[in-house]
Amino acid sequence: MGNLWISNLGELASPLGSGPLGGRRQGEVSRRHGVEVLCRDGRIEAIGSPPEVAAAAAHVGDIERLDAGGGTLVPGFVDPHTHLPWAGDRSAEFAQRLAGRSYLEIAAAGGGILSTVAATRDASESEIRANVTRRLDRMLEWGTTTCEAKSGYGLELEAELKQLRALAAAAADHPVDVVATLLAAHETPAEHRADPERYLDLVCSEIVPAAAAEGLARYCDVFCERGVFSAAQSRRVLEAGLEHGLRPRLHADEFADSHGAELAADLGALTADHLMAVSDRGIEALAASTTIAGLLPGTSFFLKTRLYAPARRLIDAGIPVTLATDCNPGSSHTESLPMIFWLAVLELDMTVEETLTAITLNAACSLELGDEVGTIEAGKQADFVLLEGASLDNLAYHFGVHPITVVVKRGTVAYRKAEAER
Ligand code: NIG
Ligand code: FE
């Protein structure tokens, strides 16, 4: 039904507007007390004092009531960079990493992304779909109401399309809204190792056109990295994507400065993601562009590099920053944006407010959804997270625990923590 009246809030915290917030504005979050929220047909109808909301409610038919119990209401989280459709697992490789082998060493020896490619090629579409559903369930439980998700573990026409179809099928049946990205240039598959350009020919002439024609992806992404794809190779793929209506996003400068940030800026990419090794020139290029910086601190943490992206320098340069889980089996195996929130505050030195904007409004804008989601304002879609605690600050302060009591999608309760777990 989507009619919902939320009362007894400790705080309502939200960035405002429908465009990305950079620089000082990234930390300008509205924090209100003593307000209630009314939703009608899945959209936000009114926000105001209890008498104001009661007056607005008189014009709405059946309304579900939600007693917030003094908790904090924030916009539904938006996860703008994930890899969800894949099969198998990399726990054996994880054990090797814990024993001291590096991620890049394992990848060079044929493990890493290529081991997930083998498992994903072997899996049926319905198996991958079930895996996606399981991951979306967990994302929802941790507050995500909209996400982006990439292919990239097929690395051949049919397997890439299979991943994207499995993603679409899982999403069609799930409260979390999913925006799909084609990442056929995630790695060179084993059969093309002798001639990576030949694989890129296939990506540009077959995989990109097929994914676009079937309407299976909105965006095109490339892993632009030393030892994977150069900036020139990445440009070629992203330009092929643009020709077919797929706007670019980019894995840029994760391990080494690969001029990915400059490329993303030059092509007007929606995001340049990772940026642990971004150069001063890369930061300047982003600052002069519309590209949003996508930080994925889960990878620095999970890969134990302890090298985090220069979030403060990016913000101080005025660049809007988003944060994402990068949920994937190799470098960041988590569906939890609260986990990323803790890393952003404690390791990236971002403020609580900047971090909230990063996982709501700025993330929504990076998916071109800033008019629809990402803030709590009248007219927007009614997607919320109800946090434990009477202040947004509690989300940072009480780390490592599941911090959410209710998740609302389009005005309907989509997740509620069982009474016994509270
Ligand atoms: O975003 N960096 C490239 N791709 C993923 C890792 C994928 C994997 O290891 O399976 C990432 O970190
Ligand atoms: Fe990624």
XYZ file of C-alpha atoms and ligand atoms in Angstrom:
435
model
C 0.000 0.000 0.000
C 2.858 2.374 0.788
C 0.977 4.596 3.283
C 3.022 4.885 6.449
C 3.135 7.282 9.426
C 6.348 7.271 11.426
C 6.275 8.833 14.880
C 8.365 8.911 18.056
C 11.658 9.638 16.302
C 14.746 10.597 18.298
C 16.219 12.303 15.227
C 15.682 12.642 11.490
C 19.019 13.034 9.683
C 19.307 13.579 5.944
C 21.277 15.526 3.357
C 19.052 17.726 1.217
C 18.576 18.211 -2.513
C 18.912 16.105 -5.601
C 22.450 16.912 -6.765
C 25.774 15.601 -5.444
C 27.293 17.466 -2.479
C 31.026 18.170 -2.558
C 33.501 19.961 -0.340
C 32.088 21.554 2.810
C 28.540 20.891 1.584
C 29.089 17.134 1.820
C 28.909 17.512 5.610
C 25.797 19.703 5.631
C 23.202 17.246 6.861
C 19.847 18.358 8.205
C 19.348 16.958 11.715
C 15.837 17.514 13.022
C 14.095 16.633 16.251
C 10.438 16.398 17.165
C 9.275 15.612 13.640
C 7.147 12.837 12.177
C 7.016 11.508 8.620
C 3.989 10.610 6.502
C 4.236 8.524 3.333
C 1.534 8.101 0.715
C 1.613 5.545 -2.102
C 5.293 4.902 -1.492
C 6.355 8.575 -1.542
C 7.092 11.073 1.187
C 3.979 13.198 1.652
C 4.833 15.330 4.684
C 7.505 15.909 7.307
C 6.649 18.088 10.276
C 5.486 18.467 13.844
C 2.959 15.896 15.100
C -0.054 18.242 14.558
C 1.144 19.121 11.026
C 1.540 15.492 10.089
C -1.793 14.585 11.684
C -3.477 17.242 9.511
C -1.842 15.811 6.379
C -2.795 12.280 7.417
C -6.482 13.236 7.506
C -6.403 13.252 3.676
C -4.839 9.796 3.331
C -6.821 6.547 3.525
C -5.557 3.507 5.417
C -2.223 4.270 7.014
C 0.164 1.850 8.701
C 1.669 3.309 11.910
C 5.314 2.835 12.837
C 6.466 3.731 16.350
C 10.155 4.512 15.917
C 10.843 3.915 19.596
C 13.072 6.998 19.788
C 15.389 5.784 17.013
C 17.016 7.780 14.211
C 15.570 7.908 10.700
C 17.972 8.273 7.760
C 17.496 7.781 4.009
C 17.675 4.206 2.718
C 21.312 3.442 1.972
C 22.457 3.361 -1.660
C 25.378 1.051 -2.477
C 26.820 2.351 -5.772
C 29.484 -0.305 -6.471
C 28.973 -4.034 -5.989
C 29.680 -7.281 -7.772
C 26.719 -9.540 -6.957
C 26.178 -12.190 -9.659
C 28.864 -14.795 -9.117
C 29.251 -18.402 -7.983
C 31.778 -20.348 -5.910
C 33.880 -18.843 -3.160
C 37.492 -17.856 -2.561
C 37.941 -18.999 1.028
C 41.029 -21.080 0.164
C 42.622 -18.032 -1.418
C 41.651 -15.967 1.615
C 43.561 -18.429 3.806
C 46.611 -17.973 1.543
C 46.307 -14.235 1.895
C 46.182 -14.537 5.669
C 49.382 -16.560 5.400
C 51.059 -13.647 3.620
C 50.504 -14.085 -0.133
C 49.310 -10.917 -1.833
C 46.121 -10.447 -3.825
C 48.091 -9.549 -6.964
C 50.431 -12.560 -6.581
C 47.440 -14.882 -6.355
C 45.854 -13.231 -9.388
C 49.080 -13.497 -11.415
C 49.171 -17.242 -10.668
C 45.720 -17.681 -12.264
C 43.664 -17.384 -9.063
C 41.771 -14.292 -8.045
C 39.116 -13.017 -10.429
C 39.767 -15.898 -12.860
C 38.909 -18.542 -10.265
C 35.511 -16.893 -9.750
C 35.153 -16.720 -13.540
C 35.572 -20.509 -13.761
C 32.937 -21.115 -11.060
C 30.537 -18.584 -12.576
C 30.848 -20.004 -16.083
C 30.012 -23.459 -14.646
C 26.976 -22.255 -12.699
C 23.429 -22.153 -14.052
C 21.530 -18.881 -14.338
C 19.153 -19.997 -11.592
C 22.033 -20.795 -9.247
C 23.508 -17.334 -9.804
C 20.087 -15.791 -9.367
C 19.697 -17.521 -5.986
C 23.117 -16.219 -4.953
C 22.120 -12.674 -5.908
C 18.862 -12.956 -3.955
C 20.736 -14.109 -0.870
C 23.141 -11.185 -1.153
C 20.311 -8.675 -1.709
C 18.510 -10.061 1.366
C 21.572 -9.367 3.467
C 22.069 -5.910 1.955
C 18.483 -5.012 2.834
C 18.939 -6.254 6.397
C 21.947 -3.879 6.660
C 19.995 -0.914 5.317
C 20.603 -0.879 1.561
C 17.468 -0.034 -0.423
C 19.088 0.691 -3.818
C 22.299 -0.670 -5.300
C 24.401 -0.951 -8.395
C 25.715 -4.408 -9.383
C 28.203 -5.480 -12.027
C 28.843 -8.484 -14.221
C 32.510 -9.293 -14.843
C 32.883 -12.945 -13.868
C 31.779 -14.319 -17.244
C 34.343 -12.713 -19.567
C 32.655 -14.212 -22.635
C 29.433 -13.221 -24.339
C 27.031 -15.850 -23.022
C 28.430 -15.942 -19.493
C 28.311 -12.147 -19.133
C 24.700 -12.111 -20.374
C 23.864 -15.010 -18.037
C 25.138 -12.998 -15.077
C 23.150 -9.923 -16.100
C 19.977 -11.957 -16.702
C 20.343 -13.637 -13.315
C 20.776 -10.207 -11.742
C 17.670 -8.837 -13.484
C 15.607 -11.863 -12.480
C 16.652 -11.626 -8.825
C 16.064 -7.867 -8.772
C 12.597 -8.155 -10.319
C 11.515 -10.102 -7.269
C 13.242 -8.099 -4.552
C 12.505 -4.890 -2.640
C 16.039 -3.557 -3.245
C 16.224 -1.626 -6.540
C 19.193 -2.724 -8.644
C 20.962 -0.822 -11.417
C 23.133 -3.049 -13.616
C 26.600 -2.378 -15.004
C 28.424 -4.369 -17.666
C 31.997 -5.096 -16.535
C 33.071 -7.436 -19.322
C 36.548 -5.826 -19.174
C 37.174 -6.898 -15.582
C 40.128 -9.089 -16.559
C 41.473 -10.888 -19.644
C 40.128 -14.456 -19.640
C 42.635 -17.335 -19.765
C 41.861 -18.178 -23.397
C 42.858 -14.659 -24.525
C 45.918 -14.165 -22.342
C 48.216 -14.314 -25.369
C 46.311 -11.496 -27.058
C 44.272 -9.271 -24.720
C 43.445 -6.887 -27.580
C 41.532 -9.705 -29.236
C 39.409 -10.045 -26.110
C 38.762 -6.278 -26.106
C 37.662 -6.560 -29.755
C 35.034 -9.055 -28.594
C 33.997 -6.837 -25.699
C 33.541 -3.816 -27.969
C 32.012 -5.518 -30.995
C 29.868 -8.223 -29.359
C 29.405 -8.068 -25.602
C 28.699 -4.334 -25.226
C 26.196 -4.248 -28.133
C 24.418 -7.412 -26.935
C 24.071 -6.262 -23.320
C 22.799 -2.873 -24.485
C 20.379 -4.348 -27.031
C 18.836 -6.638 -24.415
C 18.528 -3.729 -21.983
C 20.539 -5.669 -19.432
C 22.867 -2.862 -18.317
C 22.698 0.877 -17.834
C 26.438 1.445 -17.327
C 29.781 0.174 -18.596
C 32.810 -0.311 -16.336
C 36.458 -1.408 -16.796
C 39.170 -2.464 -14.343
C 41.756 0.166 -15.290
C 44.864 -0.949 -13.430
C 48.519 -1.708 -14.016
C 48.664 -5.348 -15.155
C 44.957 -5.421 -16.082
C 43.751 -2.809 -18.593
C 45.626 0.401 -19.428
C 43.944 3.787 -19.661
C 44.049 3.537 -23.485
C 42.421 0.096 -23.452
C 39.860 1.254 -20.893
C 39.013 4.289 -23.010
C 38.316 2.067 -25.983
C 35.819 -0.058 -24.041
C 34.128 2.900 -22.374
C 33.754 4.671 -25.719
C 32.161 1.523 -27.162
C 29.786 1.584 -24.193
C 28.925 5.229 -24.827
C 28.159 4.457 -28.474
C 25.558 1.990 -27.222
C 24.087 4.274 -24.582
C 25.967 2.836 -21.592
C 27.506 5.638 -19.537
C 30.917 4.955 -17.959
C 31.952 4.196 -14.389
C 35.523 3.109 -13.743
C 37.687 0.993 -11.420
C 40.543 3.491 -11.220
C 43.949 3.639 -9.534
C 43.372 0.896 -6.965
C 46.904 -0.479 -6.587
C 48.945 1.837 -8.828
C 48.377 5.208 -10.439
C 47.071 4.110 -13.836
C 45.687 7.525 -14.913
C 42.221 6.114 -14.292
C 40.955 9.225 -12.511
C 42.017 11.421 -15.436
C 40.324 9.059 -17.898
C 37.093 8.968 -15.867
C 37.054 12.760 -15.666
C 37.767 13.157 -19.363
C 34.923 10.835 -20.383
C 32.448 12.336 -17.917
C 32.216 9.004 -16.091
C 29.694 8.896 -13.280
C 32.325 7.652 -10.850
C 36.022 6.911 -10.529
C 36.167 4.158 -7.931
C 38.924 2.975 -5.526
C 41.507 5.817 -5.943
C 43.896 4.525 -3.290
C 46.782 5.340 -5.645
C 45.303 8.436 -7.304
C 47.851 11.125 -8.238
C 47.671 14.867 -7.590
C 46.872 15.302 -11.272
C 44.089 12.747 -10.955
C 42.580 14.701 -8.082
C 42.835 17.937 -10.078
C 41.136 16.311 -13.046
C 38.283 15.003 -10.880
C 37.859 18.407 -9.230
C 37.427 20.006 -12.663
C 34.884 17.387 -13.788
C 31.423 16.084 -12.885
C 32.815 12.670 -11.901
C 32.146 11.531 -8.343
C 34.911 9.842 -6.328
C 33.787 6.364 -5.229
C 35.709 5.096 -2.215
C 35.750 1.411 -1.315
C 37.591 1.137 2.004
C 36.379 -2.438 2.472
C 39.128 -3.470 0.027
C 41.946 -1.780 1.968
C 40.648 -3.454 5.111
C 40.008 -6.923 3.677
C 43.242 -6.979 1.618
C 45.128 -5.766 4.694
C 47.009 -3.150 2.674
C 46.071 -0.539 5.273
C 46.371 1.998 2.464
C 43.171 3.987 2.331
C 42.085 6.437 -0.350
C 42.832 10.113 0.435
C 39.260 10.966 1.353
C 40.085 14.241 3.077
C 42.095 15.521 0.121
C 39.289 14.590 -2.255
C 36.682 16.319 -0.114
C 38.883 19.354 0.439
C 39.291 19.593 -3.346
C 35.496 19.929 -3.559
C 34.887 16.526 -5.149
C 31.670 14.762 -4.056
C 32.568 11.430 -2.473
C 30.501 8.249 -2.316
C 31.264 5.058 -0.454
C 30.359 1.514 -1.459
C 30.866 -2.037 -0.253
C 32.426 -3.295 -3.516
C 30.835 -6.575 -2.350
C 32.828 -9.266 -4.180
C 34.438 -12.620 -3.361
C 38.077 -11.504 -3.571
C 38.779 -8.054 -2.264
C 35.779 -7.040 -0.124
C 33.465 -9.823 0.938
C 30.726 -7.884 2.684
C 27.200 -6.647 1.958
C 27.260 -4.219 4.874
C 27.280 -0.460 4.287
C 27.380 0.130 8.071
C 30.760 -1.674 8.008
C 31.892 0.791 5.340
C 30.478 3.633 7.449
C 32.716 2.608 10.362
C 35.777 2.412 8.111
C 35.023 5.816 6.589
C 34.739 7.488 9.968
C 37.576 5.674 11.709
C 40.083 5.174 8.860
C 39.237 7.754 6.184
C 38.729 10.546 8.717
C 35.363 11.474 7.261
C 32.783 13.025 9.559
C 29.582 11.205 10.422
C 27.622 13.677 8.281
C 29.952 13.410 5.277
C 29.713 9.649 5.500
C 25.915 9.688 5.605
C 25.828 11.878 2.477
C 28.285 9.505 0.792
C 26.028 6.450 1.213
C 22.760 8.229 0.476
C 22.517 11.335 -1.732
C 25.925 11.201 -3.428
C 25.538 7.487 -4.094
C 22.056 8.073 -5.532
C 23.421 10.831 -7.792
C 26.148 8.503 -9.037
C 23.308 6.254 -10.246
C 21.407 9.255 -11.691
C 18.690 8.710 -9.083
C 19.164 11.889 -7.066
C 15.646 13.102 -7.899
C 14.093 9.901 -6.566
C 16.072 8.662 -3.566
C 18.967 9.590 -1.265
C 17.267 12.162 0.985
C 14.192 12.405 3.190
C 12.200 15.197 1.547
C 8.593 15.528 0.435
C 8.067 14.047 -3.024
C 10.921 11.562 -2.911
C 10.488 7.809 -2.749
C 9.862 6.678 0.844
C 13.023 4.632 1.435
C 14.323 4.785 5.014
C 16.530 3.132 7.550
C 15.500 3.327 11.204
C 18.659 3.187 13.299
C 18.973 2.205 16.922
C 19.790 5.151 19.156
C 18.430 8.658 19.430
C 21.212 10.256 17.371
C 22.993 9.629 14.080
C 26.253 9.745 16.045
C 25.338 6.426 17.635
C 25.823 4.702 14.271
C 29.526 5.561 14.349
C 29.994 5.237 18.087
C 28.533 1.748 18.555
C 30.490 -0.177 15.941
C 30.421 -3.798 14.888
C 26.830 -4.410 15.921
C 23.796 -4.671 13.671
C 22.467 -1.107 14.077
C 19.102 -1.241 12.329
C 15.590 -1.927 13.602
C 13.488 -1.313 10.479
C 14.078 -0.769 6.759
C 11.318 0.853 4.695
C 11.144 0.581 0.898
C 8.538 2.636 -0.993
C 6.597 3.273 2.198
C 6.406 -0.405 3.135
C 8.328 -2.123 5.924
C 10.714 -4.423 4.048
C 12.807 -5.546 7.025
C 12.039 -5.525 10.748
C 14.414 -6.861 13.368
C 12.796 -9.589 15.442
C 11.768 -8.434 18.933
C 14.081 -11.010 20.508
C 17.153 -9.533 18.797
C 16.562 -5.972 19.994
O 36.539 -4.024 -7.293
N 39.286 -4.488 -8.481
C 38.723 -5.255 -9.259
N 37.651 -5.950 -9.032
C 37.149 -6.209 -7.744
C 37.770 -7.434 -7.176
C 37.203 -8.630 -7.791
C 37.693 -9.946 -7.260
O 38.763 -10.068 -6.646
O 36.967 -10.905 -7.518
C 37.251 -4.954 -6.965
O 38.011 -4.841 -6.000
Fe 34.808 -3.437 -7.777
